[in-house]
PDB file of C-alpha atoms in Angstrom:
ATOM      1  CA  UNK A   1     -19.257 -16.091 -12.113  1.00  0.00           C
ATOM      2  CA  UNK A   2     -15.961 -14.069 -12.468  1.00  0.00           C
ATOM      3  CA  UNK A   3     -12.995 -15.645 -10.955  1.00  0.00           C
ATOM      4  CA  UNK A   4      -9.304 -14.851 -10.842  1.00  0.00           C
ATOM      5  CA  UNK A   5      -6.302 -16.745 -10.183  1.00  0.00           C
ATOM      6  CA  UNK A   6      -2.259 -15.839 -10.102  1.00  0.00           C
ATOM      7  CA  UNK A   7       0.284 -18.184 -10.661  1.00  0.00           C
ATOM      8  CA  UNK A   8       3.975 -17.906 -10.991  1.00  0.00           C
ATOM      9  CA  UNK A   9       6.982 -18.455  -8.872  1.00  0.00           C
ATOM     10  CA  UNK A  10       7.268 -18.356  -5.380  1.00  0.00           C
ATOM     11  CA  UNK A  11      11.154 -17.224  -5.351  1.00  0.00           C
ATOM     12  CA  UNK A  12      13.178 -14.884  -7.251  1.00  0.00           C
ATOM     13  CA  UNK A  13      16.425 -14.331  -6.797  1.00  0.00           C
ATOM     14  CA  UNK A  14      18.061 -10.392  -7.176  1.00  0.00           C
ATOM     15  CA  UNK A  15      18.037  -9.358 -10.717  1.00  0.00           C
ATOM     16  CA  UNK A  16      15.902 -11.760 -11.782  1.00  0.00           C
ATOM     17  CA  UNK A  17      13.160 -11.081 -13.992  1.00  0.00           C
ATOM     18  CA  UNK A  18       9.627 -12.186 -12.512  1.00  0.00           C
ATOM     19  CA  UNK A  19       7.102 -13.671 -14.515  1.00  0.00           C
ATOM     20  CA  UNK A  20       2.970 -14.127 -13.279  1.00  0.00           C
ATOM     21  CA  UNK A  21      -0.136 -15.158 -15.168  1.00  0.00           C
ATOM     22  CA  UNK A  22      -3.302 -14.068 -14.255  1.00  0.00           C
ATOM     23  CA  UNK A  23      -6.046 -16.775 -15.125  1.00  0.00           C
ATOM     24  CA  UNK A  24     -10.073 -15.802 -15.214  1.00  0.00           C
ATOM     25  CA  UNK A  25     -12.851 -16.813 -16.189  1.00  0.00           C
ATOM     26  CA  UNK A  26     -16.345 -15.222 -16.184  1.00  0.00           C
ATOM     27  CA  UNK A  27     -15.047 -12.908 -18.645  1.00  0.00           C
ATOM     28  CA  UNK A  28     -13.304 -12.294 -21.849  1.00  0.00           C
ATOM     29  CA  UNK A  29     -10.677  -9.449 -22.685  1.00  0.00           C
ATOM     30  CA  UNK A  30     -11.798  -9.974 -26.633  1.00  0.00           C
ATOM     31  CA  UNK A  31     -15.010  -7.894 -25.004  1.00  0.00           C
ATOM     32  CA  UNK A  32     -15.868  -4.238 -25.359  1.00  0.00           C
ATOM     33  CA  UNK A  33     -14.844  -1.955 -21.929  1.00  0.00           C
ATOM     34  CA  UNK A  34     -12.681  -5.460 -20.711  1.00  0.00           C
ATOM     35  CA  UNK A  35      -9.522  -4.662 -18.480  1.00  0.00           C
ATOM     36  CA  UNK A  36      -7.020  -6.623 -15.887  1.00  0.00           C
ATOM     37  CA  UNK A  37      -4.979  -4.966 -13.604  1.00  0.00           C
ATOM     38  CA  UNK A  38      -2.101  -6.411 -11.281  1.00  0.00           C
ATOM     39  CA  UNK A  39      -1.818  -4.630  -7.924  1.00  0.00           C
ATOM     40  CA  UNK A  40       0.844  -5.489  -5.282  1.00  0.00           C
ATOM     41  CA  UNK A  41       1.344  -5.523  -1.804  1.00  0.00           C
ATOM     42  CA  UNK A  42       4.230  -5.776   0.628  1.00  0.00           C
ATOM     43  CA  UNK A  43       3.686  -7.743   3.463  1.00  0.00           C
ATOM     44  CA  UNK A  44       2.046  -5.458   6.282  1.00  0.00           C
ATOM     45  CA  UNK A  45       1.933  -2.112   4.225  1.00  0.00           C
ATOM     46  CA  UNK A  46      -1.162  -0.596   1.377  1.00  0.00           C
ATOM     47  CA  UNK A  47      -1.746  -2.058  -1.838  1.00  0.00           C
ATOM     48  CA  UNK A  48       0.171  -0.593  -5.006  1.00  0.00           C
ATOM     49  CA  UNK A  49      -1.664  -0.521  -8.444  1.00  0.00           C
ATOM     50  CA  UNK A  50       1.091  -1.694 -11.415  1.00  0.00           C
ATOM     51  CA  UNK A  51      -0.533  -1.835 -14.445  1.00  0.00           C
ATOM     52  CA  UNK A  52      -3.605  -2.249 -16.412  1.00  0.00           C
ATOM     53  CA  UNK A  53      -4.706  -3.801 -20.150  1.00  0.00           C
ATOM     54  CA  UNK A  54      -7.679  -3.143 -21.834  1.00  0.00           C
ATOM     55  CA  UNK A  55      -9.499  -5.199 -24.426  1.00  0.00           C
ATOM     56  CA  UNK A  56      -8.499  -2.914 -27.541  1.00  0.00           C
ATOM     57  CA  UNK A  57      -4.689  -3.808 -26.228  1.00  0.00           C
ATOM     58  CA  UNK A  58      -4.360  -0.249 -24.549  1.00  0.00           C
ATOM     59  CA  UNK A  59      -1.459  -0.521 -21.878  1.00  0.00           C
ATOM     60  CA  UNK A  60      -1.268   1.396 -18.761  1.00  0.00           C
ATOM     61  CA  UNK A  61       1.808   1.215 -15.890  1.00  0.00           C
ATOM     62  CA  UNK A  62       2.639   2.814 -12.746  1.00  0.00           C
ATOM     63  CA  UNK A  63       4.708   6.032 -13.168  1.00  0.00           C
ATOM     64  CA  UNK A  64       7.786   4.886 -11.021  1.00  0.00           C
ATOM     65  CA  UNK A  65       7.758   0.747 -11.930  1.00  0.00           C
ATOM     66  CA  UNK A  66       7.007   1.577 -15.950  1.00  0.00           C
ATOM     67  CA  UNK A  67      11.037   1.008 -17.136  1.00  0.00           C
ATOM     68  CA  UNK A  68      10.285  -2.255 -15.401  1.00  0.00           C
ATOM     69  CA  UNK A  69       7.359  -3.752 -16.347  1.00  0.00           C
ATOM     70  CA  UNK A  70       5.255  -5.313 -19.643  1.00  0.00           C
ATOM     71  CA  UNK A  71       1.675  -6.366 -19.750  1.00  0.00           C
ATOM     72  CA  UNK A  72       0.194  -8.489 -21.986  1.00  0.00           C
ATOM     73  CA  UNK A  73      -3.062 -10.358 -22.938  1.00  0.00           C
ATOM     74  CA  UNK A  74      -3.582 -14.055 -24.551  1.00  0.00           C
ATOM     75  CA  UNK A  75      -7.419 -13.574 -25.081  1.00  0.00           C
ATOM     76  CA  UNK A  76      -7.857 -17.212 -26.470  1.00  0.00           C
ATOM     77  CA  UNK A  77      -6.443 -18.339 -22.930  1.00  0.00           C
ATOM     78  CA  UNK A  78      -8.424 -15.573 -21.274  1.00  0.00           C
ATOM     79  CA  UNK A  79      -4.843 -14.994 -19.345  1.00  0.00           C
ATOM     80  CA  UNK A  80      -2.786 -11.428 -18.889  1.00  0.00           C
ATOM     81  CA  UNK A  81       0.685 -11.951 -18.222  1.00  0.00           C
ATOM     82  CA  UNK A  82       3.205  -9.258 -16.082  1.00  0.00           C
ATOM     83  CA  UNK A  83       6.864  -9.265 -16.500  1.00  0.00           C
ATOM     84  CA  UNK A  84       8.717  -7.308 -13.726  1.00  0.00           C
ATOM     85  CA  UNK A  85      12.591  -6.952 -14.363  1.00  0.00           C
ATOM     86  CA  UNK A  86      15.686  -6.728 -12.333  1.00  0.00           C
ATOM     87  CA  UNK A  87      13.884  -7.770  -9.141  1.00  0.00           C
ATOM     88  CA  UNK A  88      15.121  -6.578  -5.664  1.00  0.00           C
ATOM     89  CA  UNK A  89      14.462  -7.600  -2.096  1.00  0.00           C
ATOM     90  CA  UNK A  90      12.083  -4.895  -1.793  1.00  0.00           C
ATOM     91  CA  UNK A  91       9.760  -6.084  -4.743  1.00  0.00           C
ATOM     92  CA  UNK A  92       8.705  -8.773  -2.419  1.00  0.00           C
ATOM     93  CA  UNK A  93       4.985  -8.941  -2.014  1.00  0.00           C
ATOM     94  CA  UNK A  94       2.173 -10.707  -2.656  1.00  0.00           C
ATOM     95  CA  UNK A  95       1.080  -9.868  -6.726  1.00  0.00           C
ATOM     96  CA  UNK A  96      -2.684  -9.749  -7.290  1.00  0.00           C
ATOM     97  CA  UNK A  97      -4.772  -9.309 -10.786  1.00  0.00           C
ATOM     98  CA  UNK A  98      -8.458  -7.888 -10.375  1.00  0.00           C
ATOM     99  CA  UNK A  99     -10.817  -6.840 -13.169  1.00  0.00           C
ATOM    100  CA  UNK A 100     -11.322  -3.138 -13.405  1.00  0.00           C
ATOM    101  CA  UNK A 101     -14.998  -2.340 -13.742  1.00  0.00           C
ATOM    102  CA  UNK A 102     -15.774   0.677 -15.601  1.00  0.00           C
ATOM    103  CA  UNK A 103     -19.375   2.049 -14.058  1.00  0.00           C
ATOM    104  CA  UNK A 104     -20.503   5.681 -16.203  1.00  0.00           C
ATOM    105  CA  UNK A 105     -17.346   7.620 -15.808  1.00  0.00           C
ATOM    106  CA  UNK A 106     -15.639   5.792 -12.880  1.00  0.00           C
ATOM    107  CA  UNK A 107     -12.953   2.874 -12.187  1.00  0.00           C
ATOM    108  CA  UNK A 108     -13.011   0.079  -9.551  1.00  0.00           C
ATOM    109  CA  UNK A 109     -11.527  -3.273  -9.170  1.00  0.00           C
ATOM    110  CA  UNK A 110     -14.492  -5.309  -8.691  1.00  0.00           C
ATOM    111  CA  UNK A 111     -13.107  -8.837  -8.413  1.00  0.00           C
ATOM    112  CA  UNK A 112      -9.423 -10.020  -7.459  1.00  0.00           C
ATOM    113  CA  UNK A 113      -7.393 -12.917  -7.582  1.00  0.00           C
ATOM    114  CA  UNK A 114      -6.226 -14.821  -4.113  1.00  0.00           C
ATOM    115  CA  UNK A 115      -2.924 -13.238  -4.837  1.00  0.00           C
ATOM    116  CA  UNK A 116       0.224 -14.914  -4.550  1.00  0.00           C
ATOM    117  CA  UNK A 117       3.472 -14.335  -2.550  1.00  0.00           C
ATOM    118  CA  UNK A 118       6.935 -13.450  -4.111  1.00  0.00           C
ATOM    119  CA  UNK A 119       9.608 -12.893  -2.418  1.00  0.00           C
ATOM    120  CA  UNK A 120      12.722 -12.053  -3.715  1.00  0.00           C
ATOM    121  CA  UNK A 121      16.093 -13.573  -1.897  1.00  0.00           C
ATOM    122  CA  UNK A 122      19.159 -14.846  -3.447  1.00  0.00           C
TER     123      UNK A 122
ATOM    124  CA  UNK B   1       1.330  11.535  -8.412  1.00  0.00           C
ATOM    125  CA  UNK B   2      -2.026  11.520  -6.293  1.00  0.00           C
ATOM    126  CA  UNK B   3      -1.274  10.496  -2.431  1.00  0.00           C
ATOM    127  CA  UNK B   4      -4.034   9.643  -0.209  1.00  0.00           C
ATOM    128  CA  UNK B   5      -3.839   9.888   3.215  1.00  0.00           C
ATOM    129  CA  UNK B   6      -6.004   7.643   5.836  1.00  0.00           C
ATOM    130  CA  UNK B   7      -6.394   8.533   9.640  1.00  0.00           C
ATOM    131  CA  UNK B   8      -6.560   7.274  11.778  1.00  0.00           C
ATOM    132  CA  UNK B   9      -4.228   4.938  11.045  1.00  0.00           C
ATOM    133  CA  UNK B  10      -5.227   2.218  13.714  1.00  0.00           C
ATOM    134  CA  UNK B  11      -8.930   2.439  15.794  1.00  0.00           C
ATOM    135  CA  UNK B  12     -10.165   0.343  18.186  1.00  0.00           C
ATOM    136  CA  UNK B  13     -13.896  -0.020  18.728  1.00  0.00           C
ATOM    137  CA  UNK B  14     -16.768  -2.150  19.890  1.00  0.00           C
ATOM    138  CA  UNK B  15     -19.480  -4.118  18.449  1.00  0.00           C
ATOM    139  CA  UNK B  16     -22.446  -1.606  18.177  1.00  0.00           C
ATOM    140  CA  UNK B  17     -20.439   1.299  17.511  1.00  0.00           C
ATOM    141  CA  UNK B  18     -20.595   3.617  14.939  1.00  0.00           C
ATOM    142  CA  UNK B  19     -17.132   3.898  13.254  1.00  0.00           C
ATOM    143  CA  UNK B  20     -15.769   7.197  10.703  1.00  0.00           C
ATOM    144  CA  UNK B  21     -12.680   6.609   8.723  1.00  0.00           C
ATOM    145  CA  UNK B  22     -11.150   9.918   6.976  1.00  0.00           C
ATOM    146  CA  UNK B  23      -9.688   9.817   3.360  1.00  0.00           C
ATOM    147  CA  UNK B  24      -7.779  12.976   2.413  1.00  0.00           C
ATOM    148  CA  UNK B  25      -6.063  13.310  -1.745  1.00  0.00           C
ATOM    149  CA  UNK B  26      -3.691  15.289  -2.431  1.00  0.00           C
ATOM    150  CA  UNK B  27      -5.689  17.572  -4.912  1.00  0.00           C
ATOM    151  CA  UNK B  28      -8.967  17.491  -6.083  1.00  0.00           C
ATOM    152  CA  UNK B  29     -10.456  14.247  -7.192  1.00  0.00           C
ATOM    153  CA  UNK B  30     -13.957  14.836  -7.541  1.00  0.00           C
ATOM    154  CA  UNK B  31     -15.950  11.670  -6.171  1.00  0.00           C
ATOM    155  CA  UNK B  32     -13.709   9.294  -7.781  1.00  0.00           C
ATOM    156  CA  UNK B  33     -12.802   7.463  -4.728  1.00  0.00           C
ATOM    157  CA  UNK B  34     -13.496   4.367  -3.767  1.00  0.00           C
ATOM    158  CA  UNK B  35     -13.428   2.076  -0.451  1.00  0.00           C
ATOM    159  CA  UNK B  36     -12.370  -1.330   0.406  1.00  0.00           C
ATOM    160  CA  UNK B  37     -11.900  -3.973   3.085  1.00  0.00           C
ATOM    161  CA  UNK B  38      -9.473  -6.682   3.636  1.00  0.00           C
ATOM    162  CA  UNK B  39      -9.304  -9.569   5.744  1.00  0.00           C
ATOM    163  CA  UNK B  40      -5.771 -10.819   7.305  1.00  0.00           C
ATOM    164  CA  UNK B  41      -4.906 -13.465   4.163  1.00  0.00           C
ATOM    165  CA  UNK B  42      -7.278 -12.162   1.773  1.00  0.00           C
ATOM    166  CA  UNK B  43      -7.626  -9.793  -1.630  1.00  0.00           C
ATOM    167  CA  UNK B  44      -9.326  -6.832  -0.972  1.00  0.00           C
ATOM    168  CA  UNK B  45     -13.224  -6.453  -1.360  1.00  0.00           C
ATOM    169  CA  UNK B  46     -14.702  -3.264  -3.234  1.00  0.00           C
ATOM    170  CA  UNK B  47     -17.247  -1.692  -0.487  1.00  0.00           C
ATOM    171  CA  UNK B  48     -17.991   1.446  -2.031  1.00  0.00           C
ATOM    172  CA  UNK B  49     -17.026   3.378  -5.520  1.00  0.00           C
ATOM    173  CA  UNK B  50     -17.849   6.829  -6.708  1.00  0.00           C
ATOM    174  CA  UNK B  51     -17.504   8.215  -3.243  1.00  0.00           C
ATOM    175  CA  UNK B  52     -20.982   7.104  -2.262  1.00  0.00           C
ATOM    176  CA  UNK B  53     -22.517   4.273  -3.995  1.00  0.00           C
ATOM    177  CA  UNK B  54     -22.697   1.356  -2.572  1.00  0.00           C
ATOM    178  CA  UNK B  55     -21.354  -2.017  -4.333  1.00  0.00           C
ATOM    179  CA  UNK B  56     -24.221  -4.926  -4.872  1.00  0.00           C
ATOM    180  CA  UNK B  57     -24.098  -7.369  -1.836  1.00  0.00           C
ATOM    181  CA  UNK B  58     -22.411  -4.717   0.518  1.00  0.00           C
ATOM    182  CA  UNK B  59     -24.594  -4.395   3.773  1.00  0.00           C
ATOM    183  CA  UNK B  60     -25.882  -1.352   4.296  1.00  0.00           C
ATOM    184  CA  UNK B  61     -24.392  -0.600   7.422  1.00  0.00           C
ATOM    185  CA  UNK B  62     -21.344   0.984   4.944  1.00  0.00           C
ATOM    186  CA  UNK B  63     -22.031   4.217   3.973  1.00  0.00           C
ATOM    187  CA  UNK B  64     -19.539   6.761   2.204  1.00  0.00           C
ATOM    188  CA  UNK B  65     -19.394  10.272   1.867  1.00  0.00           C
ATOM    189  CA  UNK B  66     -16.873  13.678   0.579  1.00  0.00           C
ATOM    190  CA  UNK B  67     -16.010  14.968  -2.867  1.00  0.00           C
ATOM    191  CA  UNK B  68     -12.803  16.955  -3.582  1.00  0.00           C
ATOM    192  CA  UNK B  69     -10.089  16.296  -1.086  1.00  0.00           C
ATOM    193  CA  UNK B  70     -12.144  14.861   1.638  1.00  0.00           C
ATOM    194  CA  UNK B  71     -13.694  11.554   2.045  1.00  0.00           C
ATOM    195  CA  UNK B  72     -15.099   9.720   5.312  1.00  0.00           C
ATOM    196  CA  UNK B  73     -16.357   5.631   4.868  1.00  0.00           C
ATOM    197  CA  UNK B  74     -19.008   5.109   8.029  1.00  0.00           C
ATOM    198  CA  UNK B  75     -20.182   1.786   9.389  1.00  0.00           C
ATOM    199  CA  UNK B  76     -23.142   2.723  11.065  1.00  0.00           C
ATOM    200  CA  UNK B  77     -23.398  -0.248  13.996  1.00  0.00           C
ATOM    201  CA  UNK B  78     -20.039  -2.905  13.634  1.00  0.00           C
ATOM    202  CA  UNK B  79     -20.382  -6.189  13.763  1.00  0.00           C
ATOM    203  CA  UNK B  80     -18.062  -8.706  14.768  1.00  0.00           C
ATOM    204  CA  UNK B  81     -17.023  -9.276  11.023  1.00  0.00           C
ATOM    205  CA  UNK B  82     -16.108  -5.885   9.844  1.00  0.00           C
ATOM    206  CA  UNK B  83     -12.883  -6.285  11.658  1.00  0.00           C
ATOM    207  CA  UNK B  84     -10.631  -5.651   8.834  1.00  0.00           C
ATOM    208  CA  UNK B  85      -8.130  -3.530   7.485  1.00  0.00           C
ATOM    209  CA  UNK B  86      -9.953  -0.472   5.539  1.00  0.00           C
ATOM    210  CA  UNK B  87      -8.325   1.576   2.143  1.00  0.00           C
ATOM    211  CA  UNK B  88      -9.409   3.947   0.436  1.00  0.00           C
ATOM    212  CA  UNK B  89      -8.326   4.766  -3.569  1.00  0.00           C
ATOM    213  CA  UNK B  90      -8.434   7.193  -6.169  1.00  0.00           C
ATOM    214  CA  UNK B  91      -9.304   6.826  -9.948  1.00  0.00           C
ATOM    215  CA  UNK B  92      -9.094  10.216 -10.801  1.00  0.00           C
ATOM    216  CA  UNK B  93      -5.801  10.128 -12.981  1.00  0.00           C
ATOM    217  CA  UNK B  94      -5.481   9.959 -16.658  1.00  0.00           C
ATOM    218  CA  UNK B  95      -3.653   8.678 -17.692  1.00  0.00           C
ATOM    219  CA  UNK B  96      -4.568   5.709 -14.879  1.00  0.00           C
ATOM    220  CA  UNK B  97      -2.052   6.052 -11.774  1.00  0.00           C
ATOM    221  CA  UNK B  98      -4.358   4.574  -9.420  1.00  0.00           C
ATOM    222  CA  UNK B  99      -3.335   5.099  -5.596  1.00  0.00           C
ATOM    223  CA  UNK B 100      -4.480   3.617  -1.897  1.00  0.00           C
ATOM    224  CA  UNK B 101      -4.307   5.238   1.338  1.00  0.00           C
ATOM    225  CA  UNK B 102      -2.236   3.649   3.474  1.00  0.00           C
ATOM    226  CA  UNK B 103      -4.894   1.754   5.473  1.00  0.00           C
ATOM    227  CA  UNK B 104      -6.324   2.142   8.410  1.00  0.00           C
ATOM    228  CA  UNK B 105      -6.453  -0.924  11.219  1.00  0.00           C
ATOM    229  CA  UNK B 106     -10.275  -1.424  12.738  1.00  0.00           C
ATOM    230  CA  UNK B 107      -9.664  -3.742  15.745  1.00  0.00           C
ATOM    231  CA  UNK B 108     -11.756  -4.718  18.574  1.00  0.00           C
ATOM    232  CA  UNK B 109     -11.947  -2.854  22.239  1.00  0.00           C
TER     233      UNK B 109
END
């Protein structure tokens, strides 16, 4: 079955730059129509979708984070990694990677991580 | 950028009832919406894509609807364990700038 974890710190301090890894299984990025996104969200407020890989290495980001983050994929660790720079206060959330399913012409996340809580105090 | 906008924001209802939730975008995004449902301490769970179609292992009770600008997610008769926090999101972009709503609260009467 396809499972999804996130790991990284729990604490960042202002400027900082935030690293997370996205472990799954189930899966492999090294396969045709593949993609991991990461998707944040605040404590009490909507989710926000950051960025997205695709198997053939394609790289998507979020219009207003995209100076500020890098995706990447180790497909022989079936891991994608997100680097987020100069973290603020207001970057604190809890980080989640999901798989994006691709069904005829349309885009869901079908499964998601647990998540995993940053906040970001100095 | 795409914005989608919930209402209501909160709703309170009872087990048995039959429950709408509106999804307006921002411009035209043919059926590419989709619907999910979190639990306080947990990832969100797809519920619906493509506007309409229901994901595998969803009851049946959830039931989407709208194309264009205006979407509504109905659960026909709640039970006690749809109690959640409900968002809906567009995958219209291209490039991908996927967006939420900003969620809308179901709690109990």
């Amino acid at each position: 079955q396809v499972t999804l974890k996130e790991s990284g710190p729990a604490l960042v301090k202002p400027t900082q730059t935030l690293t997370l890894t996205c472990s799954f299984s189930g899966f492999s990025l090294s396969t045709s129509g593949m993609r991991v996104s990461w998707i944040r969200q605040p404590p009490g407020k909507a989710p926000e979708w950051l960025a997205r890989i695709d198997w053939d290495d394609d790289k998507f980001y979020s219009t207003s984070l995209k100076t500020r983050l890098t995706i990447s994929k180790d497909t022989s660790k079936n891991q994608v990694v997100l680097t987020m720079t100069n973290m603020d206060p207001v970057d604190t959330a809890t980080y989640y990677c999901a798989r994006v399913h691709k069904h005829d012409y349309f885009y869901y996340f079908d499964f998601w991580g647990q998540g995993t809580l940053v906040t970001v105090s100095s | 950028d795409i914005q989608m906008t919930q209402s209501p924001s909160s709703l309170s209802a009872s087990v048995g009832d039959r429950v709408t939730i509106t999804c307006r975008a921002s411009q035209s995004i043919s059926i590419y919406l989709n619907w999910y449902q979190q639990k306080v301490g947990k990832a969100p769970n797809l519920l619906i894509y493509a506007a309409s179609s229901l994901q595998s292992g969803v009851p049946s009770r959830f039931s989407g609807s709208g194309s264009g600008t205006d979407f509504t997610l109905t659960i026909s008769s709640l039970q006690p364990e749809d109690f959640a926090t409900y968002y809906c999101q567009q995958s219209y972009s291209t490039p991908p700038m996927y967006t939420f709503g900003q969620g809308t609260k179901l709690e109990i009467k």
